[in-house]
Short mmCIF file of C-alpha atoms in Angstrom, two decimals:
data_model
loop_
_atom_site.label_atom_id
_atom_site.label_comp_id
_atom_site.label_asym_id
_atom_site.label_seq_id
_atom_site.Cartn_x
_atom_site.Cartn_y
_atom_site.Cartn_z
CA MET A 1 -7.75 -17.81 -11.10
CA SER A 2 -6.97 -14.14 -10.96
CA ASN A 3 -6.48 -12.73 -7.48
CA VAL A 4 -8.68 -9.69 -8.05
CA ASP A 5 -11.97 -8.37 -6.70
CA GLU A 6 -13.73 -6.55 -9.53
CA HIS A 7 -15.89 -4.65 -7.03
CA GLU A 8 -12.74 -3.24 -5.43
CA ILE A 9 -11.31 -2.30 -8.84
CA ASP A 10 -14.55 -0.56 -9.78
CA LYS A 11 -14.66 1.27 -6.46
CA PHE A 12 -11.25 2.86 -7.00
CA SER A 13 -11.86 3.42 -10.71
CA GLN A 14 -14.83 5.63 -9.91
CA LEU A 15 -12.58 7.84 -7.79
CA ALA A 16 -9.56 7.73 -10.13
CA HIS A 17 -9.82 11.37 -11.24
CA LYS A 18 -9.39 12.48 -7.62
CA TRP A 19 -6.10 10.70 -6.86
CA TRP A 20 -4.01 13.89 -6.88
CA ASP A 21 -6.62 16.14 -5.26
CA LYS A 22 -5.22 16.55 -1.75
CA ASP A 23 -8.63 17.62 -0.43
CA SER A 24 -10.47 14.61 -1.87
CA GLU A 25 -11.16 11.14 -0.52
CA PHE A 26 -7.45 10.44 -1.03
CA LYS A 27 -6.40 13.16 1.42
CA PRO A 28 -5.41 10.58 4.09
CA LEU A 29 -3.06 8.86 1.62
CA HIS A 30 -1.36 12.16 0.83
CA GLU A 31 -1.01 12.91 4.54
CA ILE A 32 0.49 9.54 5.49
CA ASN A 33 2.73 9.32 2.44
CA PRO A 34 5.71 11.17 3.99
CA LEU A 35 5.62 8.73 6.91
CA ARG A 36 5.52 5.71 4.61
CA LEU A 37 8.26 7.13 2.39
CA ASP A 38 10.62 7.85 5.30
CA PHE A 39 9.95 4.42 6.83
CA ILE A 40 10.88 2.73 3.54
CA ASP A 41 13.89 4.93 2.83
CA ARG A 42 15.25 4.64 6.35
CA HIS A 43 15.42 0.86 6.04
CA ALA A 44 16.26 0.35 2.38
CA SER A 45 18.03 3.56 1.24
CA ILE A 46 16.13 3.62 -2.05
CA ALA A 47 18.27 6.11 -4.02
CA GLY A 48 19.60 4.30 -7.09
CA LYS A 49 17.61 1.15 -6.28
CA LYS A 50 15.10 -0.69 -8.48
CA VAL A 51 11.77 -0.41 -6.67
CA LEU A 52 8.40 -2.00 -7.40
CA ASP A 53 5.21 -0.48 -5.98
CA VAL A 54 2.45 -3.11 -5.95
CA GLY A 55 -1.07 -1.65 -6.04
CA CYS A 56 0.32 1.78 -6.90
CA GLY A 57 -3.06 3.42 -7.59
CA GLY A 58 -2.60 6.95 -8.85
CA GLY A 59 1.13 6.94 -8.09
CA ILE A 60 1.35 8.95 -4.87
CA LEU A 61 4.00 6.73 -3.24
CA ALA A 62 5.62 5.76 -6.55
CA GLU A 63 6.36 9.37 -7.50
CA SER A 64 7.69 10.23 -4.06
CA MET A 65 10.10 7.29 -4.20
CA ALA A 66 11.23 8.30 -7.70
CA LEU A 67 11.90 11.80 -6.39
CA ARG A 68 14.19 10.20 -3.78
CA GLY A 69 16.24 8.75 -6.63
CA ALA A 70 14.71 5.29 -7.02
CA GLN A 71 14.06 3.64 -10.38
CA VAL A 72 10.37 2.87 -9.89
CA THR A 73 7.92 0.49 -11.52
CA GLY A 74 4.28 0.74 -10.44
CA ILE A 75 1.64 -1.91 -11.07
CA ASP A 76 -2.12 -1.86 -10.54
CA LEU A 77 -5.18 -3.51 -12.06
CA ALA A 78 -7.37 -0.39 -12.02
CA LYS A 79 -6.76 0.97 -15.52
CA LYS A 80 -8.29 4.37 -14.78
CA SER A 81 -6.03 4.85 -11.77
CA LEU A 82 -2.99 3.87 -13.85
CA LYS A 83 -3.97 6.37 -16.55
CA VAL A 84 -4.07 9.10 -13.92
CA ALA A 85 -0.68 7.98 -12.60
CA GLN A 86 0.82 8.04 -16.10
CA LEU A 87 -0.56 11.49 -16.86
CA HIS A 88 0.69 12.90 -13.57
CA SER A 89 4.11 11.38 -14.21
CA LEU A 90 4.24 13.17 -17.56
CA GLU A 91 3.09 16.46 -16.04
CA SER A 92 5.54 16.30 -13.14
CA GLY A 93 8.44 15.05 -15.25
CA VAL A 94 9.06 12.17 -12.85
CA PRO A 95 9.73 9.03 -14.95
CA ILE A 96 7.97 5.88 -13.72
CA ASP A 97 7.23 2.64 -15.54
CA TYR A 98 3.53 1.89 -14.96
CA ARG A 99 2.05 -1.45 -15.93
CA CYS A 100 -1.39 -3.03 -15.68
CA VAL A 101 -0.42 -6.54 -14.62
CA PRO A 102 -1.24 -8.87 -11.70
CA VAL A 103 1.62 -9.13 -9.24
CA GLU A 104 1.61 -12.93 -9.54
CA GLU A 105 2.06 -12.65 -13.32
CA LEU A 106 4.89 -10.18 -12.95
CA ALA A 107 6.55 -12.50 -10.42
CA ALA A 108 6.57 -15.28 -13.00
CA GLU A 109 7.97 -12.87 -15.59
CA MET A 110 10.59 -11.05 -13.48
CA PRO A 111 11.68 -13.07 -10.43
CA ALA A 112 14.36 -11.53 -8.21
CA SER A 113 14.41 -8.31 -10.26
CA PHE A 114 13.88 -5.60 -7.64
CA ASP A 115 15.92 -4.32 -4.71
CA VAL A 116 12.78 -3.12 -2.92
CA VAL A 117 9.09 -4.03 -3.19
CA THR A 118 6.33 -2.01 -1.55
CA CYS A 119 2.72 -3.09 -1.09
CA MET A 120 0.82 -0.39 0.79
CA GLU A 121 -2.89 -0.37 1.69
CA MET A 122 -3.51 -3.13 -0.85
CA LEU A 123 -3.65 -6.50 0.93
CA GLU A 124 -7.05 -5.71 2.48
CA HIS A 125 -8.54 -5.28 -0.99
CA VAL A 126 -7.70 -8.69 -2.55
CA PRO A 127 -9.30 -12.13 -2.08
CA ASP A 128 -5.98 -13.90 -1.40
CA PRO A 129 -3.44 -11.65 0.35
CA GLU A 130 -1.02 -14.53 0.91
CA SER A 131 -0.69 -14.94 -2.86
CA VAL A 132 0.37 -11.30 -3.08
CA VAL A 133 2.91 -11.74 -0.27
CA ARG A 134 4.44 -14.76 -2.04
CA ALA A 135 4.65 -12.84 -5.31
CA CYS A 136 6.32 -9.88 -3.61
CA SER A 137 8.92 -12.23 -2.14
CA THR A 138 9.55 -13.79 -5.54
CA LEU A 139 10.01 -10.37 -7.16
CA VAL A 140 12.59 -9.05 -4.69
CA LYS A 141 16.25 -9.96 -4.93
CA PRO A 142 17.84 -12.07 -2.18
CA GLY A 143 18.65 -9.70 0.66
CA GLY A 144 16.14 -7.17 -0.66
CA TRP A 145 13.40 -5.42 1.28
CA VAL A 146 9.62 -5.89 1.07
CA PHE A 147 7.32 -3.42 2.83
CA PHE A 148 3.66 -3.90 3.67
CA SER A 149 1.05 -1.71 5.28
CA THR A 150 -2.50 -2.70 6.12
CA LEU A 151 -5.12 -2.66 8.86
CA ASN A 152 -5.28 -4.81 11.98
CA ARG A 153 -8.42 -6.86 12.63
CA ASN A 154 -9.93 -6.12 16.03
CA ALA A 155 -12.71 -4.08 17.62
CA LYS A 156 -10.56 -0.95 17.89
CA ALA A 157 -9.65 -1.05 14.20
CA TYR A 158 -13.29 -1.52 13.24
CA LEU A 159 -14.40 1.42 15.37
CA LEU A 160 -11.65 3.78 14.20
CA ALA A 161 -10.91 2.71 10.62
CA VAL A 162 -14.44 1.85 9.53
CA VAL A 163 -17.01 3.53 11.77
CA GLY A 164 -14.86 6.54 12.66
CA ALA A 165 -13.04 7.21 9.39
CA GLU A 166 -15.89 6.34 7.01
CA TYR A 167 -19.07 7.24 8.90
CA VAL A 168 -18.21 9.79 11.60
CA LEU A 169 -15.27 11.86 10.32
CA ASN A 170 -16.01 11.17 6.63
CA MET A 171 -12.28 10.87 5.97
CA LEU A 172 -12.91 7.99 3.53
CA PRO A 173 -15.85 7.03 1.30
CA ARG A 174 -18.28 4.66 2.98
CA GLY A 175 -17.55 1.08 2.01
CA THR A 176 -13.83 1.70 1.44
CA HIS A 177 -12.89 -1.13 3.78
CA GLU A 178 -14.29 -4.59 4.43
CA TYR A 179 -13.49 -5.46 8.04
CA ALA A 180 -13.30 -9.22 7.44
CA ARG A 181 -10.29 -8.65 5.15
CA PHE A 182 -8.20 -6.83 7.73
CA LEU A 183 -5.05 -8.73 8.75
CA LYS A 184 -3.57 -9.14 12.19
CA PRO A 185 0.20 -8.53 12.32
CA SER A 186 0.67 -12.13 13.44
CA GLU A 187 -1.16 -13.34 10.32
CA LEU A 188 0.82 -11.13 7.96
CA SER A 189 4.14 -12.00 9.59
CA ARG A 190 3.27 -15.70 9.21
CA MET A 191 2.49 -15.19 5.51
CA ALA A 192 5.78 -13.33 5.10
CA ARG A 193 7.74 -16.03 6.91
CA HIS A 194 6.21 -18.77 4.77
CA ALA A 195 7.21 -16.75 1.70
CA GLY A 196 10.84 -16.52 2.84
CA LEU A 197 10.63 -13.00 4.25
CA GLY A 198 11.99 -12.23 7.70
CA LEU A 199 10.26 -9.61 9.84
CA GLN A 200 12.62 -6.70 10.58
CA THR A 201 10.41 -3.92 11.95
CA LEU A 202 6.75 -3.51 12.89
CA SER A 203 5.46 0.01 13.40
CA GLY A 204 2.03 1.42 14.13
CA MET A 205 0.54 4.49 12.52
CA GLY A 206 -1.72 6.77 14.54
CA TYR A 207 -3.97 9.73 13.79
CA ASN A 208 -4.85 12.53 16.17
CA PRO A 209 -8.32 13.86 15.15
CA ILE A 210 -7.76 17.06 17.12
CA THR A 211 -4.41 18.06 15.60
CA ARG A 212 -5.16 16.08 12.39
CA ILE A 213 -1.61 14.82 12.40
CA TYR A 214 -0.44 11.28 11.57
CA SER A 215 2.57 9.76 13.29
CA LEU A 216 4.45 6.48 13.58
CA ASN A 217 4.33 4.83 17.00
CA ASP A 218 4.35 1.46 18.76
CA ASP A 219 0.57 1.04 18.64
CA THR A 220 -0.26 -1.46 15.87
CA ASP A 221 -3.91 -1.85 16.89
CA VAL A 222 -5.25 -0.06 13.78
CA ASN A 223 -2.85 0.82 10.94
CA TYR A 224 0.59 -0.72 10.81
CA LEU A 225 3.71 -0.86 8.62
CA MET A 226 5.85 -3.96 8.31
CA ALA A 227 9.42 -4.10 7.00
CA THR A 228 10.58 -7.55 5.89
CA ARG A 229 13.68 -8.84 4.17
CA ARG A 230 14.24 -11.80 1.88
CA SER A 231 16.91 -14.16 3.06
CA ALA A 232 20.13 -13.81 1.09
#
């Protein structure tokens, strides 16, 4: 059975034309992208590495990693988002291999093929996140890095990421997130461990609504980044 929620695919497909509009619903992704990119590069030194971006959407992170010198493949199941990513890649002259393929299928096709795998803001949108984590582990080479980012599941995350971001500040379209699918760091680290990935770093990501600035910190109550590494 395919690990995909058609409602989630449709939701992002309807917004696909706005992926590269930095004042659109994707503005938060553009604003946090430098933080994500530096976090990944600081750990894995991606220049010259083969990198896979799982759930790449319109290619915001994928392009930034390619600009840092990585050889990037991006996969997603939202065809409209991928089309936007491909067109932007052509316009910007940044070569990226985009494919519409489930991560589990790619894992069966290309095990241990990538130095780095990233899966950002994607796990909370699939029915079986643990299946994605296992596939990411299969795809990375022994000793390689796998990075995840998602939302914690607690009252604070609900108030800030759902009520605050979607209904009060209107930073995201209403219905972007389904609270029940948020993952606690302990749950994600367990999934990673069972998949053969060792937790290296856990970092929180905060937003100051007054300064409108995002920053990495030690508070993982809402958004968090996780760096893991496959055993050699």
